[in-house]
Amino acid sequence: MTNITTADQSAHRSRVLANKGDIFASFDVEDFTVPKGRDEEWRFTPMRRLRGLHDGSAGDPVAATITVDSGDGVTVNTVKRGDDSLGRAGVPVDRVAAQAFSGFEDATVVRLAGNPDTVTVVVDGPGEDKLAYGHIVVETEKGADAVVILDYRGSGTFADNVEFVVADNSRLAVVALANWEDDAVHLSGHHAILGRDATLRHTIATFGGSVVRTIPRVKFTQPGGDAELLGVYFADDGQYFEQRLLVDHSVPNCRSNVMYKGALQGDPASDKPDARTAWVGDVLIRAEASGTDTYELNRNLILSEGARADAVPNLEIETGEIAGAGHAATVGRFDDEQLFYLMARGIPEDVARRLVVRGFFGEVINKIPVESARDRLSALIDEELDTVTL
């Protein structure tokens, strides 16, 4: 585990960051100052709605409820803070993540071998007006091929860290579904490390909750790694969803692909806050990461007034010896040409608009390598569309 002192922190902050991956990290919440809304990492986040997760005023936590539906090839253990199985995939990079690491009672460690059936990890919120912290580790053995679904549900305030340790020549597909009740506040750090010729398919789907902020960070440790980060989100009136990710190419000949798509619908007449999303995608190609092939994409579809989306792609390249790199991000309304095409073939306008939205999300959903997850996400999108006046 990394032990970083306050002196180390001061020295770190006194110099200019070398790159996006050069950021202070610590397991100790006291090593972090209280974040402010003007800080770059928090400039989009509604700090007043975090219920004290960021400044230590959240109150006393209750135990988190985490259950694992497992079978052959799956080992589940409960460990305490300080166990050697914790902290290998990454170290908290903000005060909330450090608070979550300092605050959990038990961590859940899931080890996967061979080709097990889909593993479902259910995280139940602590309940309205209650607080909980959690920590989950998902680890593959060499050569394993596994699928894990993280199912976040219920209400309350919750912060956690999730680690993915993907061993050499193994393959891990993860679908994290945040379908919280309307009152929920959830801040989560996802940390993944990939071994030689390892493959990660990581999907985040956010549909429920008042404030949901997820920070995925992926690092390649050996050549041949392949990471695909997918995301879908649908924000309604009063909801704030944020994804802030980093893909760190630190070794040669690895590939990454990022594709996030979101839709927003608001109601200017409502007394709730506007529907709001923020997506920040950082991809770093270090000087030693020759042969890298990467691309990141974020698309946002505004369905009504009273909605706002921010999209910030960042690509930092320290070597010219790469296979390819690019990024794109858009925020817009319906494509009039698509609507015209459908309506010209006799499809009513309201039906045509729904088809456009489904097609918009379909590009991401069809990439998810878990049929049950694809079906569930499609159903959730249909539920959202039932409440939209397009």
CSV table of C-alpha atoms in Angstrom, one decimal:
chain,number,residue,atom,x,y,z
A,1,MET,CA,0.0,0.0,0.0
A,2,THR,CA,1.3,3.5,-0.8
A,3,ASN,CA,2.1,5.7,2.3
A,4,ILE,CA,2.2,9.3,1.3
A,5,THR,CA,3.0,11.9,4.0
A,6,THR,CA,1.7,15.5,4.3
A,7,ALA,CA,5.2,16.7,3.5
A,8,ASP,CA,5.1,14.6,0.3
A,9,GLN,CA,1.7,16.2,-0.5
A,10,SER,CA,3.1,19.7,0.0
A,11,ALA,CA,6.1,18.9,-2.2
A,12,HIS,CA,3.8,17.5,-4.9
A,13,ARG,CA,1.5,20.5,-4.9
A,14,SER,CA,4.4,22.9,-5.0
A,15,ARG,CA,5.4,21.8,-8.5
A,16,VAL,CA,3.7,21.8,-11.8
A,17,LEU,CA,2.1,18.5,-12.7
A,18,ALA,CA,4.1,16.7,-15.4
A,19,ASN,CA,1.0,15.3,-17.0
A,20,LYS,CA,-2.6,14.2,-16.3
A,21,GLY,CA,-1.4,11.0,-14.6
A,22,ASP,CA,0.9,12.9,-12.2
A,23,ILE,CA,-1.6,13.6,-9.5
A,24,PHE,CA,-1.4,13.4,-5.7
A,25,ALA,CA,-2.9,10.2,-4.2
A,26,SER,CA,-3.3,8.9,-0.7
A,27,PHE,CA,-5.3,6.5,1.4
A,28,ASP,CA,-5.5,9.0,4.3
A,29,VAL,CA,-8.3,11.6,4.1
A,30,GLU,CA,-6.3,14.0,6.2
A,31,ASP,CA,-3.8,14.3,3.4
A,32,PHE,CA,-6.4,16.1,1.3
A,33,THR,CA,-7.6,19.7,1.7
A,34,VAL,CA,-11.4,20.2,1.6
A,35,PRO,CA,-12.2,20.7,-2.1
A,36,LYS,CA,-13.8,23.9,-3.4
A,37,GLY,CA,-16.1,24.5,-6.3
A,38,ARG,CA,-13.4,26.4,-8.1
A,39,ASP,CA,-11.0,23.5,-8.1
A,40,GLU,CA,-10.5,22.0,-11.5
A,41,GLU,CA,-11.5,18.5,-10.4
A,42,TRP,CA,-14.8,19.8,-8.8
A,43,ARG,CA,-15.8,22.7,-11.0
A,44,PHE,CA,-18.9,21.1,-12.4
A,45,THR,CA,-20.0,19.3,-9.2
A,46,PRO,CA,-22.8,20.7,-7.1
A,47,MET,CA,-20.8,20.7,-3.8
A,48,ARG,CA,-23.8,21.7,-1.7
A,49,ARG,CA,-25.6,18.6,-2.7
A,50,LEU,CA,-22.8,16.2,-1.6
A,51,ARG,CA,-24.2,16.0,2.0
A,52,GLY,CA,-20.8,16.6,3.5
A,53,LEU,CA,-19.0,13.7,1.8
A,54,HIS,CA,-16.3,16.2,0.7
A,55,ASP,CA,-15.7,18.1,3.9
A,56,GLY,CA,-16.1,15.5,6.8
A,57,SER,CA,-19.5,16.7,7.9
A,58,ALA,CA,-21.5,13.7,6.5
A,59,GLY,CA,-21.9,12.1,9.9
A,60,ASP,CA,-21.4,8.6,11.2
A,61,PRO,CA,-21.7,5.8,8.7
A,62,VAL,CA,-23.6,2.5,9.0
A,63,ALA,CA,-22.3,-0.7,7.5
A,64,ALA,CA,-22.7,-1.1,3.8
A,65,THR,CA,-24.8,-4.0,2.4
A,66,ILE,CA,-22.9,-5.8,-0.4
A,67,THR,CA,-23.9,-9.2,-1.6
A,68,VAL,CA,-22.3,-11.4,-4.2
A,69,ASP,CA,-24.2,-14.0,-6.3
A,70,SER,CA,-21.3,-16.4,-7.1
A,71,GLY,CA,-20.7,-19.9,-8.4
A,72,ASP,CA,-18.0,-22.2,-9.6
A,73,GLY,CA,-14.7,-20.5,-10.2
A,74,VAL,CA,-15.6,-17.6,-7.9
A,75,THR,CA,-14.1,-17.0,-4.4
A,76,VAL,CA,-15.5,-14.3,-2.2
A,77,ASN,CA,-13.7,-13.1,0.9
A,78,THR,CA,-14.4,-10.3,3.4
A,79,VAL,CA,-11.3,-8.5,4.7
A,80,LYS,CA,-10.4,-5.6,6.9
A,81,ARG,CA,-8.5,-2.4,6.0
A,82,GLY,CA,-4.8,-3.1,5.7
A,83,ASP,CA,-5.2,-6.5,4.0
A,84,ASP,CA,-2.7,-7.0,1.2
A,85,SER,CA,-5.4,-7.5,-1.3
A,86,LEU,CA,-6.5,-3.9,-1.1
A,87,GLY,CA,-5.0,-0.9,-2.8
A,88,ARG,CA,-3.2,-2.7,-5.6
A,89,ALA,CA,-5.2,-1.2,-8.5
A,90,GLY,CA,-5.0,2.4,-7.4
A,91,VAL,CA,-4.9,4.9,-4.6
A,92,PRO,CA,-7.6,7.5,-4.0
A,93,VAL,CA,-7.0,10.8,-5.8
A,94,ASP,CA,-9.5,13.0,-4.0
A,95,ARG,CA,-10.8,13.6,-0.5
A,96,VAL,CA,-14.1,11.7,-0.9
A,97,ALA,CA,-12.4,8.6,-2.2
A,98,ALA,CA,-9.9,8.7,0.7
A,99,GLN,CA,-12.8,9.2,3.1
A,100,ALA,CA,-14.5,6.1,1.6
A,101,PHE,CA,-11.3,4.1,2.1
A,102,SER,CA,-11.0,5.3,5.7
A,103,GLY,CA,-14.6,4.7,6.5
A,104,PHE,CA,-15.6,1.2,5.4
A,105,GLU,CA,-16.0,-1.6,7.9
A,106,ASP,CA,-15.4,-4.6,5.6
A,107,ALA,CA,-14.1,-4.9,2.1
A,108,THR,CA,-15.4,-7.5,-0.4
A,109,VAL,CA,-12.8,-9.3,-2.5
A,110,VAL,CA,-14.0,-11.3,-5.5
A,111,ARG,CA,-11.5,-13.6,-7.2
A,112,LEU,CA,-12.4,-15.1,-10.6
A,113,ALA,CA,-10.8,-18.2,-12.2
A,114,GLY,CA,-11.5,-20.1,-15.4
A,115,ASN,CA,-14.7,-19.2,-17.2
A,116,PRO,CA,-17.3,-18.7,-14.4
A,117,ASP,CA,-20.9,-17.7,-14.9
A,118,THR,CA,-21.8,-14.1,-14.7
A,119,VAL,CA,-21.2,-12.7,-11.1
A,120,THR,CA,-23.6,-10.2,-9.8
A,121,VAL,CA,-22.5,-7.9,-6.9
A,122,VAL,CA,-25.5,-6.0,-5.4
A,123,VAL,CA,-24.9,-2.8,-3.4
A,124,ASP,CA,-27.9,-1.7,-1.5
A,125,GLY,CA,-28.0,1.9,-0.3
A,126,PRO,CA,-28.0,2.5,3.4
A,127,GLY,CA,-31.5,4.0,3.4
A,128,GLU,CA,-32.9,7.6,3.3
A,129,ASP,CA,-30.9,10.0,5.5
A,130,LYS,CA,-28.2,7.4,6.2
A,131,LEU,CA,-24.6,7.1,5.1
A,132,ALA,CA,-22.3,4.2,4.2
A,133,TYR,CA,-18.9,3.5,2.7
A,134,GLY,CA,-17.8,0.5,0.7
A,135,HIS,CA,-14.8,-1.2,-0.9
A,136,ILE,CA,-14.9,-3.9,-3.6
A,137,VAL,CA,-12.0,-5.7,-5.3
A,138,VAL,CA,-12.6,-7.8,-8.4
A,139,GLU,CA,-9.5,-9.8,-9.4
A,140,THR,CA,-9.0,-12.3,-12.3
A,141,GLU,CA,-6.6,-15.1,-12.3
A,142,LYS,CA,-4.3,-15.6,-15.3
A,143,GLY,CA,-6.2,-16.8,-18.3
A,144,ALA,CA,-9.7,-16.2,-16.8
A,145,ASP,CA,-12.7,-15.0,-18.8
A,146,ALA,CA,-15.3,-13.4,-16.5
A,147,VAL,CA,-18.3,-11.1,-16.4
A,148,VAL,CA,-19.2,-9.0,-13.4
A,149,ILE,CA,-22.3,-6.9,-12.9
A,150,LEU,CA,-22.3,-4.2,-10.2
A,151,ASP,CA,-25.9,-3.4,-9.3
A,152,TYR,CA,-26.3,-0.2,-7.2
A,153,ARG,CA,-29.8,0.4,-5.9
A,154,GLY,CA,-31.8,1.8,-3.0
A,155,SER,CA,-31.5,5.2,-1.3
A,156,GLY,CA,-29.2,7.2,1.0
A,157,THR,CA,-25.7,8.5,0.7
A,158,PHE,CA,-22.9,6.2,-0.4
A,159,ALA,CA,-19.2,6.5,-1.4
A,160,ASP,CA,-16.9,3.7,-2.4
A,161,ASN,CA,-13.8,2.5,-4.2
A,162,VAL,CA,-13.9,-0.4,-6.6
A,163,GLU,CA,-10.7,-2.1,-7.8
A,164,PHE,CA,-10.3,-4.2,-10.9
A,165,VAL,CA,-7.1,-6.3,-11.1
A,166,VAL,CA,-7.0,-7.9,-14.5
A,167,ALA,CA,-4.2,-10.6,-14.7
A,168,ASP,CA,-2.1,-11.5,-17.7
A,169,ASN,CA,-4.0,-13.1,-20.6
A,170,SER,CA,-7.3,-12.7,-18.8
A,171,ARG,CA,-10.5,-11.0,-19.8
A,172,LEU,CA,-12.9,-9.1,-17.6
A,173,ALA,CA,-16.2,-7.5,-18.6
A,174,VAL,CA,-17.8,-5.2,-16.0
A,175,VAL,CA,-21.2,-3.5,-16.1
A,176,ALA,CA,-21.8,-1.0,-13.3
A,177,LEU,CA,-25.5,0.0,-13.2
A,178,ALA,CA,-26.4,3.0,-11.0
A,179,ASN,CA,-30.2,2.9,-10.8
A,180,TRP,CA,-30.6,4.6,-7.4
A,181,GLU,CA,-33.8,6.0,-6.0
A,182,ASP,CA,-34.3,9.8,-6.5
A,183,ASP,CA,-32.8,10.8,-3.2
A,184,ALA,CA,-29.5,8.9,-3.5
A,185,VAL,CA,-26.0,10.5,-3.6
A,186,HIS,CA,-23.2,8.3,-4.8
A,187,LEU,CA,-19.6,9.1,-5.4
A,188,SER,CA,-17.4,6.3,-6.6
A,189,GLY,CA,-13.8,5.7,-7.7
A,190,HIS,CA,-13.0,2.9,-10.1
A,191,HIS,CA,-9.4,1.8,-10.3
A,192,ALA,CA,-8.2,-0.8,-12.9
A,193,ILE,CA,-4.8,-2.2,-13.7
A,194,LEU,CA,-4.2,-4.5,-16.7
A,195,GLY,CA,-1.5,-7.1,-17.0
A,196,ARG,CA,0.2,-8.4,-20.2
A,197,ASP,CA,-2.3,-9.1,-23.0
A,198,ALA,CA,-5.2,-8.5,-20.6
A,199,THR,CA,-8.6,-7.2,-21.8
A,200,LEU,CA,-11.1,-5.0,-19.9
A,201,ARG,CA,-14.6,-4.1,-21.0
A,202,HIS,CA,-15.9,-1.6,-18.5
A,203,THR,CA,-19.4,-0.1,-18.8
A,204,ILE,CA,-21.0,2.5,-16.6
A,205,ALA,CA,-24.8,3.0,-16.9
A,206,THR,CA,-26.3,5.8,-14.8
A,207,PHE,CA,-30.1,6.3,-14.7
A,208,GLY,CA,-31.1,7.0,-11.1
A,209,GLY,CA,-30.0,9.1,-8.1
A,210,SER,CA,-29.8,12.8,-7.2
A,211,VAL,CA,-26.0,13.1,-7.6
A,212,VAL,CA,-23.9,10.4,-9.1
A,213,ARG,CA,-20.2,11.0,-9.7
A,214,THR,CA,-18.0,8.2,-11.0
A,215,ILE,CA,-14.2,8.4,-11.6
A,216,PRO,CA,-12.8,5.5,-13.6
A,217,ARG,CA,-9.0,5.3,-13.9
A,218,VAL,CA,-7.3,2.6,-16.0
A,219,LYS,CA,-3.6,1.9,-16.1
A,220,PHE,CA,-1.7,-0.5,-18.3
A,221,THR,CA,1.2,-2.3,-16.6
A,222,GLN,CA,2.5,-4.6,-19.4
A,223,PRO,CA,2.3,-4.5,-23.2
A,224,GLY,CA,-0.7,-5.9,-25.1
A,225,GLY,CA,-3.4,-4.6,-22.9
A,226,ASP,CA,-6.8,-3.7,-24.4
A,227,ALA,CA,-9.4,-1.5,-22.5
A,228,GLU,CA,-12.8,-0.4,-23.7
A,229,LEU,CA,-14.7,2.1,-21.5
A,230,LEU,CA,-18.3,2.5,-22.4
A,231,GLY,CA,-21.0,4.6,-20.7
A,232,VAL,CA,-24.7,5.5,-21.0
A,233,TYR,CA,-26.6,8.0,-18.9
A,234,PHE,CA,-30.1,9.6,-18.9
A,235,ALA,CA,-30.5,12.6,-16.6
A,236,ASP,CA,-34.0,13.9,-15.6
A,237,ASP,CA,-35.0,17.0,-13.8
A,238,GLY,CA,-33.1,17.4,-10.5
A,239,GLN,CA,-30.4,14.9,-11.4
A,240,TYR,CA,-26.7,15.5,-11.7
A,241,PHE,CA,-24.4,12.8,-13.3
A,242,GLU,CA,-20.7,13.1,-13.7
A,243,GLN,CA,-18.0,10.9,-15.2
A,244,ARG,CA,-14.4,11.9,-15.0
A,245,LEU,CA,-12.0,9.3,-16.4
A,246,LEU,CA,-8.3,8.8,-17.1
A,247,VAL,CA,-6.8,6.1,-19.3
A,248,ASP,CA,-3.0,6.0,-18.6
A,249,HIS,CA,-1.0,4.5,-21.4
A,250,SER,CA,2.4,3.9,-19.6
A,251,VAL,CA,3.7,1.0,-21.5
A,252,PRO,CA,4.0,0.2,-25.2
A,253,ASN,CA,1.6,-1.5,-27.6
A,254,CYS,CA,-1.7,-1.1,-25.8
A,255,ARG,CA,-5.2,-0.1,-27.1
A,256,SER,CA,-8.0,1.8,-25.5
A,257,ASN,CA,-11.4,3.0,-26.8
A,258,VAL,CA,-13.8,5.2,-24.9
A,259,MET,CA,-17.4,5.8,-25.9
A,260,TYR,CA,-19.9,7.6,-23.6
A,261,LYS,CA,-23.4,8.7,-24.6
A,262,GLY,CA,-26.0,10.6,-22.6
A,263,ALA,CA,-29.4,12.1,-22.9
A,264,LEU,CA,-31.0,14.9,-20.8
A,265,GLN,CA,-34.5,16.1,-20.3
A,266,GLY,CA,-35.5,18.9,-18.0
A,267,ASP,CA,-38.5,21.1,-17.0
A,268,PRO,CA,-37.9,24.8,-16.8
A,269,ALA,CA,-41.1,25.2,-14.8
A,270,SER,CA,-40.0,22.8,-12.1
A,271,ASP,CA,-38.6,23.9,-8.7
A,272,LYS,CA,-35.9,21.1,-9.0
A,273,PRO,CA,-32.4,21.9,-10.3
A,274,ASP,CA,-31.9,21.6,-14.0
A,275,ALA,CA,-30.9,18.2,-15.5
A,276,ARG,CA,-27.2,18.3,-15.6
A,277,THR,CA,-24.3,16.1,-16.7
A,278,ALA,CA,-20.6,16.5,-17.0
A,279,TRP,CA,-18.1,14.3,-18.7
A,280,VAL,CA,-14.3,14.8,-18.6
A,281,GLY,CA,-12.3,12.2,-20.5
A,282,ASP,CA,-8.5,12.2,-20.1
A,283,VAL,CA,-6.2,10.0,-22.1
A,284,LEU,CA,-2.5,10.1,-21.4
A,285,ILE,CA,0.1,8.6,-23.7
A,286,ARG,CA,3.4,8.6,-21.9
A,287,ALA,CA,6.8,8.9,-23.6
A,288,GLU,CA,7.5,5.2,-23.1
A,289,ALA,CA,4.1,4.1,-24.5
A,290,SER,CA,5.0,3.7,-28.2
A,291,GLY,CA,2.6,1.8,-30.4
A,292,THR,CA,-0.5,3.1,-28.5
A,293,ASP,CA,-3.8,3.1,-30.3
A,294,THR,CA,-6.6,5.1,-28.6
A,295,TYR,CA,-9.8,7.0,-29.3
A,296,GLU,CA,-12.4,8.7,-27.0
A,297,LEU,CA,-15.9,9.9,-27.9
A,298,ASN,CA,-18.6,11.6,-25.9
A,299,ARG,CA,-22.0,12.5,-27.3
A,300,ASN,CA,-24.9,14.3,-25.5
A,301,LEU,CA,-28.4,14.7,-26.7
A,302,ILE,CA,-30.5,17.5,-25.2
A,303,LEU,CA,-34.2,16.5,-25.3
A,304,SER,CA,-35.8,19.6,-23.7
A,305,GLU,CA,-35.2,23.0,-22.1
A,306,GLY,CA,-33.9,23.0,-18.5
A,307,ALA,CA,-31.0,20.7,-19.3
A,308,ARG,CA,-27.2,21.2,-19.7
A,309,ALA,CA,-24.4,18.9,-20.6
A,310,ASP,CA,-20.6,19.7,-20.4
A,311,ALA,CA,-18.2,17.6,-22.3
A,312,VAL,CA,-14.4,17.9,-22.0
A,313,PRO,CA,-12.1,15.5,-23.9
A,314,ASN,CA,-8.4,15.7,-23.3
A,315,LEU,CA,-5.7,13.9,-25.1
A,316,GLU,CA,-2.1,14.3,-23.9
A,317,ILE,CA,0.7,12.7,-26.0
A,318,GLU,CA,4.3,12.5,-25.0
A,319,THR,CA,5.6,10.4,-27.9
A,320,GLY,CA,5.1,10.6,-31.7
A,321,GLU,CA,5.6,6.8,-32.1
A,322,ILE,CA,1.9,5.8,-31.9
A,323,ALA,CA,-0.5,3.8,-34.0
A,324,GLY,CA,-3.3,6.3,-33.6
A,325,ALA,CA,-5.0,8.8,-31.3
A,326,GLY,CA,-8.1,11.0,-31.4
A,327,HIS,CA,-11.0,12.4,-29.5
A,328,ALA,CA,-14.4,14.0,-30.1
A,329,ALA,CA,-17.3,15.4,-28.0
A,330,THR,CA,-20.6,17.0,-28.9
A,331,VAL,CA,-23.7,18.5,-27.2
A,332,GLY,CA,-26.7,19.0,-29.3
A,333,ARG,CA,-30.4,18.4,-30.1
A,334,PHE,CA,-32.1,16.1,-32.5
A,335,ASP,CA,-30.6,15.6,-36.0
A,336,ASP,CA,-33.2,17.2,-38.3
A,337,GLU,CA,-32.0,15.2,-41.2
A,338,GLN,CA,-32.7,11.9,-39.4
A,339,LEU,CA,-36.1,13.1,-38.4
A,340,PHE,CA,-36.9,14.2,-42.0
A,341,TYR,CA,-35.7,10.8,-43.4
A,342,LEU,CA,-38.0,8.8,-41.1
A,343,MET,CA,-41.0,11.1,-41.4
A,344,ALA,CA,-40.6,11.1,-45.2
A,345,ARG,CA,-41.3,7.4,-45.0
A,346,GLY,CA,-44.5,7.8,-43.2
A,347,ILE,CA,-43.4,7.5,-39.6
A,348,PRO,CA,-45.1,10.0,-37.2
A,349,GLU,CA,-42.9,12.6,-35.7
A,350,ASP,CA,-43.2,11.4,-32.1
A,351,VAL,CA,-42.4,7.9,-33.1
A,352,ALA,CA,-39.5,9.1,-35.3
A,353,ARG,CA,-38.0,11.0,-32.4
A,354,ARG,CA,-38.1,8.0,-30.1
A,355,LEU,CA,-36.4,5.9,-32.8
A,356,VAL,CA,-33.6,8.5,-33.1
A,357,VAL,CA,-33.0,8.4,-29.3
A,358,ARG,CA,-33.0,4.6,-29.3
A,359,GLY,CA,-30.5,4.6,-32.2
A,360,PHE,CA,-28.4,7.1,-30.4
A,361,PHE,CA,-27.9,4.8,-27.5
A,362,GLY,CA,-27.8,1.7,-29.5
A,363,GLU,CA,-24.3,2.3,-30.7
A,364,VAL,CA,-23.0,1.9,-27.2
A,365,ILE,CA,-25.4,-0.7,-25.9
A,366,ASN,CA,-24.6,-3.0,-28.7
A,367,LYS,CA,-21.0,-3.0,-27.7
A,368,ILE,CA,-21.7,-4.3,-24.2
A,369,PRO,CA,-20.7,-8.0,-24.1
A,370,VAL,CA,-23.5,-9.1,-21.7
A,371,GLU,CA,-26.9,-9.8,-23.3
A,372,SER,CA,-28.8,-9.5,-20.0
A,373,ALA,CA,-27.2,-6.1,-19.4
A,374,ARG,CA,-28.0,-5.0,-22.9
A,375,ASP,CA,-31.7,-6.0,-22.4
A,376,ARG,CA,-31.9,-4.2,-19.1
A,377,LEU,CA,-30.4,-1.0,-20.3
A,378,SER,CA,-32.7,-1.0,-23.3
A,379,ALA,CA,-35.7,-1.4,-21.0
A,380,LEU,CA,-34.5,1.5,-18.8
A,381,ILE,CA,-34.2,3.8,-21.8
A,382,ASP,CA,-37.7,2.9,-22.9
A,383,GLU,CA,-38.9,3.7,-19.4
A,384,GLU,CA,-37.2,7.1,-19.6
A,385,LEU,CA,-38.7,7.8,-23.0
A,386,ASP,CA,-42.2,7.0,-21.7
A,387,THR,CA,-41.8,10.1,-19.5
A,388,VAL,CA,-40.5,12.4,-22.2
A,389,THR,CA,-42.6,14.7,-24.4
A,390,LEU,CA,-40.4,14.6,-27.5
